XYZ file of C-alpha atoms in Angstrom:
671
model
C -47.258 -51.068 -26.354
C -49.045 -47.729 -26.695
C -52.499 -46.354 -25.936
C -54.286 -44.217 -28.477
C -57.135 -41.941 -27.376
C -58.587 -38.475 -27.924
C -58.519 -35.551 -25.562
C -62.120 -35.124 -24.256
C -61.705 -31.312 -24.427
C -60.080 -30.511 -27.791
C -60.442 -33.947 -29.466
C -56.715 -34.075 -30.250
C -55.415 -37.588 -30.917
C -52.865 -38.642 -28.294
C -50.480 -41.611 -28.066
C -48.813 -42.593 -24.757
C -46.994 -45.601 -23.375
C -49.094 -48.453 -21.983
C -47.508 -48.251 -18.535
C -49.153 -44.817 -18.043
C -52.715 -46.270 -18.197
C -54.981 -44.864 -15.518
C -52.702 -41.903 -14.726
C -53.504 -38.270 -15.122
C -51.632 -35.727 -17.173
C -51.911 -32.556 -19.221
C -52.989 -32.304 -22.851
C -50.014 -30.875 -24.792
C -52.380 -28.760 -26.935
C -55.113 -27.334 -24.724
C -53.245 -27.843 -21.401
C -56.367 -29.314 -19.776
C -56.081 -32.288 -17.377
C -56.887 -35.664 -18.955
C -57.081 -39.240 -17.627
C -55.281 -41.861 -19.680
C -57.715 -44.773 -20.346
C -56.873 -48.440 -19.976
C -55.428 -50.186 -23.014
C -58.550 -51.398 -24.852
C -60.316 -52.793 -21.753
C -63.921 -51.629 -21.096
C -64.822 -50.135 -17.743
C -65.484 -52.562 -14.941
C -69.199 -51.656 -14.616
C -70.506 -49.425 -17.393
C -74.117 -49.520 -16.262
C -73.416 -48.569 -12.727
C -71.051 -45.812 -13.781
C -73.592 -44.333 -16.198
C -76.429 -44.500 -13.681
C -74.290 -42.904 -11.005
C -73.213 -40.154 -13.367
C -76.830 -39.436 -14.318
C -77.896 -39.263 -10.703
C -75.001 -36.959 -9.802
C -75.349 -34.562 -12.688
C -78.547 -34.909 -14.751
C -78.272 -33.866 -18.376
C -79.377 -30.254 -18.943
C -82.085 -29.366 -21.406
C -79.790 -26.998 -23.311
C -79.033 -27.879 -26.881
C -75.857 -29.767 -27.577
C -72.766 -28.057 -29.095
C -72.917 -27.673 -32.871
C -69.933 -29.906 -33.703
C -70.508 -33.664 -33.752
C -73.857 -33.562 -31.989
C -74.927 -36.968 -30.686
C -78.444 -38.329 -30.676
C -80.338 -36.860 -27.712
C -81.100 -39.152 -24.868
C -84.741 -40.146 -24.490
C -86.345 -39.837 -21.111
C -87.142 -43.158 -19.508
C -90.739 -44.397 -19.672
C -93.065 -43.964 -16.775
C -92.384 -46.529 -14.184
C -89.012 -47.363 -15.547
C -85.723 -46.075 -14.216
C -86.939 -43.732 -11.461
C -87.701 -46.426 -8.900
C -84.848 -48.665 -9.933
C -82.007 -46.092 -10.146
C -79.294 -46.675 -7.585
C -78.527 -44.200 -4.863
C -75.770 -41.697 -5.784
C -72.387 -42.240 -4.180
C -71.465 -39.792 -1.436
C -69.061 -37.036 -2.612
C -65.394 -37.578 -1.687
C -64.131 -35.841 1.402
C -62.228 -32.598 0.778
C -58.485 -33.044 1.335
C -57.076 -31.361 4.434
C -53.404 -31.323 3.282
C -51.558 -30.695 0.042
C -48.729 -33.077 -0.841
C -46.070 -31.860 -3.288
C -42.286 -31.825 -3.806
C -39.963 -28.901 -3.123
C -38.778 -27.491 -6.477
C -35.390 -26.678 -4.909
C -34.369 -29.867 -3.067
C -36.951 -32.294 -4.574
C -38.023 -33.537 -1.123
C -41.712 -34.388 -0.316
C -43.544 -31.588 1.505
C -46.996 -31.422 3.178
C -48.888 -28.174 3.675
C -52.264 -27.160 5.036
C -54.995 -26.474 2.482
C -55.211 -22.922 3.820
C -51.682 -22.285 2.502
C -52.629 -23.135 -1.104
C -51.112 -20.538 -3.459
C -49.039 -18.945 -0.653
C -45.350 -19.047 0.228
C -43.731 -21.058 3.001
C -40.219 -22.246 3.935
C -39.255 -25.751 2.895
C -38.771 -27.917 6.054
C -35.769 -29.606 4.389
C -33.752 -26.877 2.612
C -35.403 -23.853 4.353
C -35.828 -22.022 1.054
C -39.022 -20.084 0.362
C -41.331 -22.045 -1.948
C -44.901 -21.594 -3.213
C -47.620 -24.091 -2.198
C -49.526 -25.276 -5.289
C -53.271 -24.704 -5.602
C -55.778 -27.525 -5.272
C -56.660 -28.830 -8.678
C -60.234 -28.044 -9.612
C -62.464 -30.788 -11.025
C -62.697 -30.524 -14.772
C -66.105 -29.616 -16.257
C -68.403 -32.569 -16.993
C -68.543 -33.724 -20.610
C -72.366 -33.917 -21.095
C -72.049 -35.635 -24.424
C -70.122 -38.510 -22.893
C -72.590 -38.680 -20.014
C -75.518 -38.822 -22.447
C -73.914 -41.672 -24.373
C -73.199 -43.523 -21.143
C -76.799 -42.935 -19.995
C -78.249 -44.395 -23.243
C -76.093 -47.474 -22.863
C -77.134 -47.748 -19.231
C -80.856 -47.558 -20.157
C -80.494 -50.381 -22.640
C -78.783 -52.537 -20.055
C -81.271 -51.529 -17.330
C -84.306 -52.626 -19.450
C -83.030 -56.195 -19.571
C -82.040 -56.313 -15.908
C -84.549 -53.996 -14.231
C -84.900 -56.225 -11.237
C -81.229 -56.154 -10.326
C -80.517 -52.582 -11.414
C -81.843 -51.104 -8.188
C -79.559 -53.314 -6.126
C -76.501 -52.705 -8.259
C -73.653 -51.151 -6.243
C -72.521 -47.671 -7.021
C -69.479 -47.692 -9.270
C -66.421 -46.145 -7.659
C -64.766 -43.139 -9.171
C -61.839 -43.857 -11.428
C -58.555 -44.302 -9.634
C -57.021 -41.508 -11.560
C -59.752 -39.105 -10.424
C -59.627 -40.397 -6.846
C -55.868 -39.802 -6.562
C -55.037 -36.409 -8.091
C -52.164 -35.990 -5.678
C -50.276 -38.891 -7.265
C -50.678 -37.384 -10.738
C -49.571 -33.973 -9.503
C -46.487 -35.589 -8.009
C -45.632 -37.097 -11.386
C -45.916 -33.683 -13.046
C -43.788 -32.084 -10.321
C -41.109 -34.749 -10.812
C -41.114 -34.020 -14.528
C -40.747 -30.287 -13.909
C -37.858 -30.852 -11.468
C -36.136 -33.081 -14.019
C -36.565 -30.417 -16.689
C -35.133 -27.720 -14.393
C -32.127 -29.855 -13.591
C -31.577 -30.535 -17.242
C -31.744 -26.813 -18.064
C -29.221 -26.097 -15.324
C -26.880 -28.702 -16.738
C -27.175 -27.174 -20.193
C -26.450 -23.704 -18.795
C -23.443 -24.973 -16.822
C -22.137 -26.769 -19.889
C -22.534 -23.585 -21.946
C -20.674 -21.499 -19.377
C -17.874 -24.068 -19.203
C -17.612 -24.155 -22.989
C -17.445 -20.341 -23.152
C -14.738 -20.279 -20.470
C -12.771 -22.932 -22.335
C -13.005 -20.983 -25.574
C -11.886 -17.786 -23.819
C -8.953 -19.596 -22.245
C -7.910 -21.105 -25.569
C -8.202 -17.679 -27.193
C -6.037 -16.142 -24.504
C -3.444 -18.883 -24.949
C -3.415 -18.277 -28.685
C -3.007 -14.542 -28.266
C -0.278 -15.037 -25.677
C 1.578 -17.399 -28.006
C 1.294 -14.968 -30.928
C 2.445 -12.022 -28.793
C 5.394 -14.016 -27.459
C 6.447 -14.933 -31.004
C 6.378 -11.297 -32.099
C 8.238 -10.265 -28.962
C 10.951 -12.857 -29.620
C 11.261 -11.738 -33.234
C 11.656 -8.048 -32.319
C 14.226 -8.882 -29.652
C 16.179 -11.159 -32.007
C 16.341 -8.423 -34.650
C 17.521 -5.875 -32.082
C 20.287 -8.186 -30.835
C 21.349 -8.938 -34.418
C 21.885 -5.224 -35.067
C 23.753 -4.869 -31.782
C 26.066 -7.738 -32.725
C 26.966 -5.911 -35.931
C 28.174 -2.974 -33.854
C 29.911 -5.157 -31.272
C 31.704 -7.296 -33.888
C 32.037 -5.158 -37.052
C 34.764 -7.360 -38.521
C 32.438 -10.373 -38.633
C 29.967 -8.461 -40.801
C 32.512 -7.188 -43.313
C 31.631 -3.539 -42.553
C 33.170 -0.831 -40.440
C 30.614 0.671 -38.111
C 31.413 3.770 -36.053
C 31.313 3.020 -32.340
C 31.382 6.218 -30.307
C 30.106 7.084 -26.853
C 26.437 7.502 -27.919
C 26.579 4.191 -29.787
C 28.098 2.518 -26.738
C 25.183 3.617 -24.543
C 22.766 2.503 -27.292
C 24.287 -0.986 -27.420
C 24.178 -1.166 -23.637
C 20.502 -0.184 -23.791
C 19.745 -3.029 -26.236
C 21.447 -5.615 -24.015
C 19.767 -4.231 -20.895
C 16.327 -4.387 -22.547
C 17.012 -7.974 -23.646
C 18.040 -8.919 -20.107
C 14.868 -7.428 -18.656
C 12.747 -9.306 -21.221
C 14.417 -12.617 -20.357
C 14.017 -11.806 -16.667
C 10.286 -11.283 -17.213
C 10.161 -14.693 -18.917
C 11.976 -16.211 -15.886
C 15.043 -17.154 -17.928
C 17.619 -16.032 -15.374
C 20.846 -17.364 -16.991
C 20.124 -15.574 -20.272
C 19.054 -12.429 -18.419
C 22.312 -12.394 -16.442
C 24.328 -12.815 -19.642
C 22.612 -9.908 -21.410
C 22.900 -7.582 -18.405
C 26.602 -8.432 -18.151
C 26.981 -7.557 -21.838
C 25.366 -4.190 -21.130
C 27.901 -3.505 -18.378
C 30.767 -4.625 -20.601
C 30.123 -1.704 -22.977
C 31.512 0.639 -20.287
C 34.464 -1.516 -19.201
C 37.022 0.500 -21.136
C 40.484 1.222 -19.807
C 40.854 4.383 -21.880
C 37.495 6.100 -21.452
C 35.381 6.548 -18.343
C 31.600 6.510 -18.630
C 29.960 9.844 -19.273
C 27.488 11.352 -16.861
C 24.623 9.722 -18.727
C 26.597 6.479 -18.787
C 26.895 6.493 -14.995
C 23.175 7.234 -14.687
C 22.546 4.264 -17.008
C 24.768 2.040 -14.863
C 22.677 2.924 -11.803
C 19.550 1.689 -13.569
C 21.442 -1.380 -14.777
C 22.380 -2.209 -11.182
C 18.731 -1.948 -10.120
C 17.824 -4.438 -12.870
C 20.561 -6.774 -11.633
C 19.033 -6.716 -8.148
C 15.922 -8.363 -9.638
C 18.025 -11.374 -10.700
C 18.160 -12.746 -7.140
C 15.695 -15.327 -5.849
C 15.157 -18.095 -3.335
C 16.413 -21.664 -3.611
C 13.272 -22.949 -5.351
C 13.585 -20.336 -8.110
C 17.315 -20.972 -8.404
C 16.754 -24.718 -8.922
C 14.273 -23.978 -11.694
C 16.650 -21.353 -13.198
C 14.080 -18.632 -12.742
C 16.545 -16.625 -10.648
C 20.216 -16.749 -9.634
C 21.718 -17.007 -6.110
C 22.124 -13.800 -4.139
C 25.851 -14.393 -3.879
C 26.062 -14.144 -7.675
C 23.947 -10.979 -7.562
C 26.426 -9.464 -5.093
C 29.323 -10.107 -7.481
C 27.423 -8.582 -10.413
C 26.536 -5.474 -8.413
C 30.084 -5.028 -7.200
C 31.436 -5.073 -10.760
C 28.842 -2.543 -11.854
C 29.546 -0.193 -8.928
C 33.257 -0.200 -9.718
C 32.497 1.479 -13.065
C 30.746 4.419 -11.366
C 33.540 6.807 -10.430
C 31.880 10.173 -9.770
C 31.296 10.539 -5.993
C 27.777 11.954 -6.397
C 26.822 9.173 -8.807
C 28.280 6.530 -6.487
C 26.326 7.916 -3.517
C 23.115 7.808 -5.553
C 23.851 4.242 -6.663
C 24.526 3.029 -3.100
C 21.331 4.675 -1.864
C 19.088 3.222 -4.595
C 20.618 -0.276 -4.502
C 20.592 -0.570 -0.712
C 16.969 0.604 -0.566
C 15.938 -2.057 -3.083
C 17.900 -4.800 -1.277
C 16.467 -3.852 2.118
C 12.940 -3.998 0.678
C 13.702 -7.536 -0.551
C 14.954 -8.570 2.890
C 18.697 -8.645 2.085
C 20.106 -5.856 4.216
C 23.286 -7.859 4.871
C 24.018 -7.844 1.152
C 23.712 -4.043 1.065
C 26.097 -3.733 4.023
C 28.594 -6.066 2.326
C 28.560 -3.912 -0.816
C 29.093 -0.748 1.242
C 32.156 -2.208 2.955
C 33.934 -2.499 -0.402
C 32.663 0.426 -2.450
C 35.812 0.823 -4.515
C 38.191 2.618 -2.174
C 38.802 2.653 1.572
C 38.090 6.386 1.817
C 34.542 5.905 0.500
C 33.608 3.094 2.894
C 32.418 5.347 5.793
C 30.184 7.327 3.438
C 28.741 4.176 1.809
C 28.096 2.506 5.183
C 26.429 5.645 6.542
C 24.118 5.798 3.502
C 23.103 2.183 4.123
C 22.546 3.019 7.802
C 20.163 5.852 6.864
C 18.213 3.470 4.619
C 18.017 0.960 7.469
C 16.575 3.680 9.700
C 14.054 4.515 6.978
C 12.976 0.846 6.979
C 12.639 0.825 10.794
C 15.722 -1.338 11.490
C 17.351 0.763 14.184
C 19.484 -2.018 15.688
C 21.200 -2.720 12.390
C 21.552 1.016 11.749
C 23.358 1.492 15.074
C 25.785 -1.327 14.269
C 26.490 0.137 10.829
C 26.978 3.624 12.320
C 29.563 2.309 14.787
C 31.459 0.581 11.975
C 31.362 3.673 9.731
C 32.568 5.918 12.555
C 35.447 3.578 13.343
C 36.557 3.511 9.717
C 36.379 7.287 9.458
C 38.494 7.853 12.585
C 41.115 5.394 11.369
C 43.787 7.377 9.497
C 44.437 6.414 5.912
C 47.864 5.471 4.680
C 48.515 7.752 1.703
C 51.470 8.487 -0.538
C 52.372 12.159 -0.949
C 55.146 13.978 -2.813
C 57.600 16.001 -0.762
C 59.128 19.345 -1.733
C 62.077 19.115 -4.165
C 65.375 18.771 -2.350
C 67.834 21.693 -2.310
C 70.819 21.163 -4.669
C 74.114 20.368 -2.985
C 76.597 23.294 -2.542
C 79.357 23.307 -5.222
C 83.001 23.192 -4.262
C 84.648 26.506 -3.514
C 85.511 28.409 -6.638
C 83.083 26.479 -8.903
C 79.775 27.704 -10.238
C 76.698 25.899 -8.992
C 74.930 23.652 -11.459
C 71.211 24.124 -11.921
C 70.295 20.487 -11.753
C 66.676 19.855 -10.602
C 66.383 17.383 -7.831
C 63.445 14.915 -8.126
C 60.806 14.986 -5.432
C 60.952 11.974 -3.199
C 57.700 10.213 -2.266
C 56.577 10.544 1.312
C 54.254 8.062 2.990
C 51.954 9.501 5.629
C 48.582 9.260 7.298
C 45.578 11.373 6.454
C 41.970 11.432 7.601
C 39.292 10.654 5.021
C 36.941 13.448 3.916
C 34.039 13.910 6.297
C 30.873 12.316 4.810
C 27.643 14.243 5.312
C 25.747 10.970 5.544
C 27.720 9.938 8.661
C 26.926 13.248 10.354
C 23.219 12.791 9.571
C 23.187 9.167 10.772
C 24.824 9.965 14.109
C 22.486 12.936 14.596
C 19.375 10.803 14.093
C 20.750 8.154 16.470
C 21.592 10.879 19.045
C 25.253 9.844 18.914
C 26.824 13.110 17.786
C 30.554 13.038 18.472
C 33.036 15.920 18.423
C 35.687 13.535 17.163
C 34.197 13.785 13.696
C 33.775 17.575 13.838
C 35.367 19.516 10.967
C 38.986 20.522 11.494
C 38.994 23.727 9.493
C 38.688 22.129 6.099
C 35.990 24.045 4.109
C 34.761 20.867 2.460
C 34.435 19.138 5.819
C 32.604 22.190 7.178
C 30.103 22.057 4.285
C 29.613 18.303 4.757
C 29.030 18.868 8.481
C 26.336 21.463 7.724
C 24.607 19.307 5.098
C 24.612 16.300 7.432
C 23.271 18.363 10.336
C 20.453 19.765 8.176
C 19.492 16.274 6.967
C 19.612 14.898 10.506
C 17.278 17.618 11.777
C 14.870 16.903 8.917
C 14.864 13.163 9.642
C 14.073 13.966 13.287
C 11.093 16.069 12.203
C 12.701 19.387 13.196
C 11.805 21.075 9.923
C 11.961 24.682 11.098
C 15.426 24.246 12.609
C 16.686 22.521 9.469
C 15.377 25.275 7.162
C 16.667 28.024 9.410
C 20.150 26.496 9.408
C 20.101 26.038 5.613
C 19.178 29.679 5.079
C 21.757 31.020 7.536
C 24.791 29.450 5.889
C 26.817 31.827 3.739
C 27.987 29.741 0.828
C 27.648 29.468 -2.937
C 24.314 28.881 -4.667
C 25.180 25.298 -5.704
C 26.009 24.475 -2.092
C 22.808 26.145 -0.852
C 20.867 24.010 -3.313
C 22.533 20.908 -1.859
C 21.334 21.976 1.605
C 17.713 22.313 0.498
C 17.916 19.104 -1.533
C 18.909 17.257 1.651
C 15.712 18.539 3.315
C 13.530 17.941 0.230
C 14.661 14.326 -0.112
C 13.491 13.530 3.422
C 10.285 15.547 2.994
C 9.260 13.706 -0.183
C 9.912 10.330 1.447
C 7.586 11.206 4.314
C 5.047 13.305 2.376
C 5.108 13.111 -1.453
C 3.134 16.356 -1.738
C 5.535 18.474 0.328
C 7.383 20.561 -2.303
C 8.215 23.604 -0.176
C 11.964 22.997 -0.073
C 12.051 22.032 -3.752
C 10.472 25.341 -4.673
C 13.101 27.144 -2.621
C 15.862 25.260 -4.453
C 14.240 26.102 -7.813
C 14.067 29.760 -6.800
C 17.782 29.741 -6.031
C 18.565 28.074 -9.353
C 16.720 30.705 -11.389
C 19.305 33.382 -10.635
C 22.311 31.389 -11.875
C 23.383 31.795 -15.493
C 26.569 29.741 -15.512
C 26.955 26.658 -13.365
C 30.213 24.923 -12.471
C 30.666 21.403 -13.801
C 30.546 19.947 -10.260
C 26.931 21.122 -9.935
C 25.635 18.837 -12.716
C 24.657 15.946 -10.454
C 22.993 18.277 -7.923
C 20.924 19.828 -10.713
C 19.996 16.362 -12.033
C 18.844 15.391 -8.532
C 16.805 18.607 -8.401
C 15.131 17.662 -11.697
C 14.370 14.118 -10.529
C 12.863 15.247 -7.212
C 10.829 17.969 -8.942
C 9.483 15.401 -11.395
C 8.410 13.198 -8.447
C 6.610 16.172 -6.900
C 4.861 17.071 -10.185
C 6.831 20.299 -10.814
C 7.704 19.450 -14.421
C 6.893 22.891 -15.814
C 8.966 24.750 -13.205
C 12.027 22.590 -13.805
C 12.460 23.036 -17.580
C 14.838 26.002 -17.166
C 16.955 23.981 -14.752
C 17.261 21.187 -17.329
C 18.591 23.570 -19.956
C 21.154 24.983 -17.513
C 22.867 21.673 -16.592
C 26.514 22.140 -17.681
C 27.212 18.460 -18.490
C 25.667 17.807 -21.917
C 25.206 14.086 -21.315
C 23.465 14.673 -17.965
C 21.367 17.394 -19.567
C 20.114 14.840 -22.086
C 19.512 12.340 -19.277
C 17.392 14.910 -17.420
C 15.334 15.384 -20.592
C 14.950 11.597 -20.772
C 13.667 11.521 -17.172
C 11.020 14.118 -18.019
C 10.049 12.185 -21.161
C 9.536 8.983 -19.174
C 7.392 10.858 -16.663
C 5.319 12.345 -19.498
C 4.839 8.932 -21.099
C 3.782 7.409 -17.779
C 0.928 9.933 -17.589
C -0.204 9.419 -21.204
C -2.927 6.909 -22.126
C -2.456 6.046 -25.783
C 0.361 6.267 -28.298
C 2.766 9.210 -28.250
C 4.323 11.013 -31.261
C 7.962 10.622 -32.251
C 8.562 14.338 -31.743
C 8.635 13.716 -28.003
C 11.755 11.558 -28.361
C 13.315 13.884 -30.911
C 13.221 16.703 -28.327
C 15.961 14.979 -26.290
C 19.391 16.454 -27.029
C 20.752 14.604 -30.119
C 24.324 15.052 -28.844
C 23.533 13.146 -25.656
C 23.642 9.341 -25.337
C 20.151 9.634 -23.892
C 18.793 10.573 -27.353
C 18.729 6.954 -28.560
C 17.393 5.763 -25.211
C 14.485 8.181 -25.633
C 13.330 6.240 -28.701
C 13.531 3.032 -26.708
C 11.245 4.559 -24.048
C 8.845 5.794 -26.744
C 8.691 2.387 -28.462
C 8.097 0.613 -25.151
C 5.190 2.913 -24.328
C 3.569 2.747 -27.781
C 3.907 -1.044 -27.990
C 1.800 -1.363 -24.847
C -1.067 0.402 -26.689
C -0.584 -1.049 -30.184
C 2.264 -3.468 -30.839
C 1.752 -3.733 -34.597
C 1.964 -0.003 -35.298
C 4.874 0.429 -32.861
C 6.792 -2.415 -34.504
C 6.205 -0.972 -37.959
C 7.410 2.456 -36.822
C 10.546 1.078 -35.129
C 11.561 -0.818 -38.273
C 11.746 2.492 -40.125
C 13.908 4.371 -37.617
C 17.451 5.398 -38.506
C 20.338 5.140 -37.751
C 20.728 1.485 -36.855
C 21.421 1.993 -33.154
C 18.105 3.839 -32.777
C 16.364 1.120 -34.788
C 17.840 -1.570 -32.523
C 16.757 0.290 -29.392
C 13.286 0.792 -30.881
C 12.879 -2.941 -31.530
C 14.094 -3.714 -28.018
C 11.589 -1.218 -26.633
C 8.774 -2.845 -28.632
C 9.691 -6.214 -27.139
C 9.567 -4.744 -23.625
C 6.261 -3.005 -24.305
C 4.639 -6.211 -25.556
C 5.930 -8.038 -22.475
C 4.462 -5.452 -20.093
C 1.148 -5.350 -21.988
C 0.914 -9.141 -21.967
């Protein structure tokens, strides 16, 4: 059932449920407080209510409002009404407390009337809330009072005798209990606030869900494009690797061999990023297989590539949980892969660099024993002391002195053990002819002689023993110029690692030797200085100053000059090192040095780079094709679609394949 009535203030028709009869609420139009009447039932005592209302607030003499004016009320006749009107009811006592609900925790709260409109802490949730004001009585509707008074006069004329004794009608329950109505309104407001909060939370959750779904869609689309680019690159590489299967004859020279190795290495790194360890291991092994030729050793750039390949193979190792899920491979398998890769690096300087970089990475991953095991079998017995000493220096750098001392003792023992070598003796003198016969000039073959010889003195062992304060005259040079130079380089590095910079520089400047060897001395100091302070380029500048005066370098200086370029790039001396790059005698290493500078330039560039940067790398070097791979990787991280479109147009095919592989890597890093 419903109750229909009109607002006494704005005369708006209202309809409410019957169970709200007698309660107080707010008009939805004029916002004034109204009392919901009973459903069709007349008041309990109309006469008494009208008489009491007239006695409380007599009707003013002012004229009624213009709209819907009622008939004015006539004054009662003399002798009627005045003596028989009931006494007015006493006004209700003013409330001393305000009852309301906390808008934060919805718990009932009581406050003193003096705090009305002020702030106070909630006794339940301790949050600061505002105490509501006391509701003021609404203005009296004089028209209603006049109508009630007329009806009361008519009833009083017929019952004048009992009118005086009639009890005063009580105030309506709704007016007598405003606190209850206010509580209902507060409950409604709390419910509305909670509902708004739920809507807001649902909107935030829906937005987060849409963002997550969008990210998943973008990730799926990027992965599909990455897989497509990588598949195309491997398809081109297979044409070069198996030309007979394609019905064409493709030239496979040294630059193409490095390019194919670059494609397989990029594919292995992509699979490794996707945690597909078996496929990553297979592709990295294919990259190494491009250099496993019995007739041709890797070029200088090829050995530099193999060093980076070995560092990628280190990332294949993982713990047992990752191995079970095929995200990584066991460390024993990583050791075998690294050993096969190191065997292809034959230049002593390149092998020393490889041992240093690999052992540093393994020690950082907590597998120092694996680095020591690799150093014990570097490829030949003569190189074992040097390899072990390099690992010992890296252990000292990581703060593992106990292990470094054990490795130093083992390296020293191996060095002092003479090596069994095979040497050729002098040709034997021809036998004397019989008397009277002419001697025959028949050459006598040289007979092999087996003897013992000490291994070359490694500078790393001298430096390690100096840092550990275990210098021993047993390893002192024995007059061999190469051993004397190694002793000096090791002593200089040991002084630098001990922090005796002035002594190390003074010794390096006092040695009378060739410029390439002087550069090696200052490089030993600069390597330690950059490890301890990346901004210390004093010794690098001295090495660059020495290199400026040399016009023709011997071939053996190529790796020292490449190391000078790499250290200068780390220190930010790219402009000062350009002349050194052009003077590297080995063409392949010269191109690799240009590739190192290109990678450094790309790392400092935000946005796509032009193709002319890659074209500047020596086209005769194997690093030329690898430069396009680096360019494509960088550009794909800033715009995969344009980078993919550009790579598809590159020629020849080996550069195109490397470009597609670089795009796949760039999308993986950007994702």
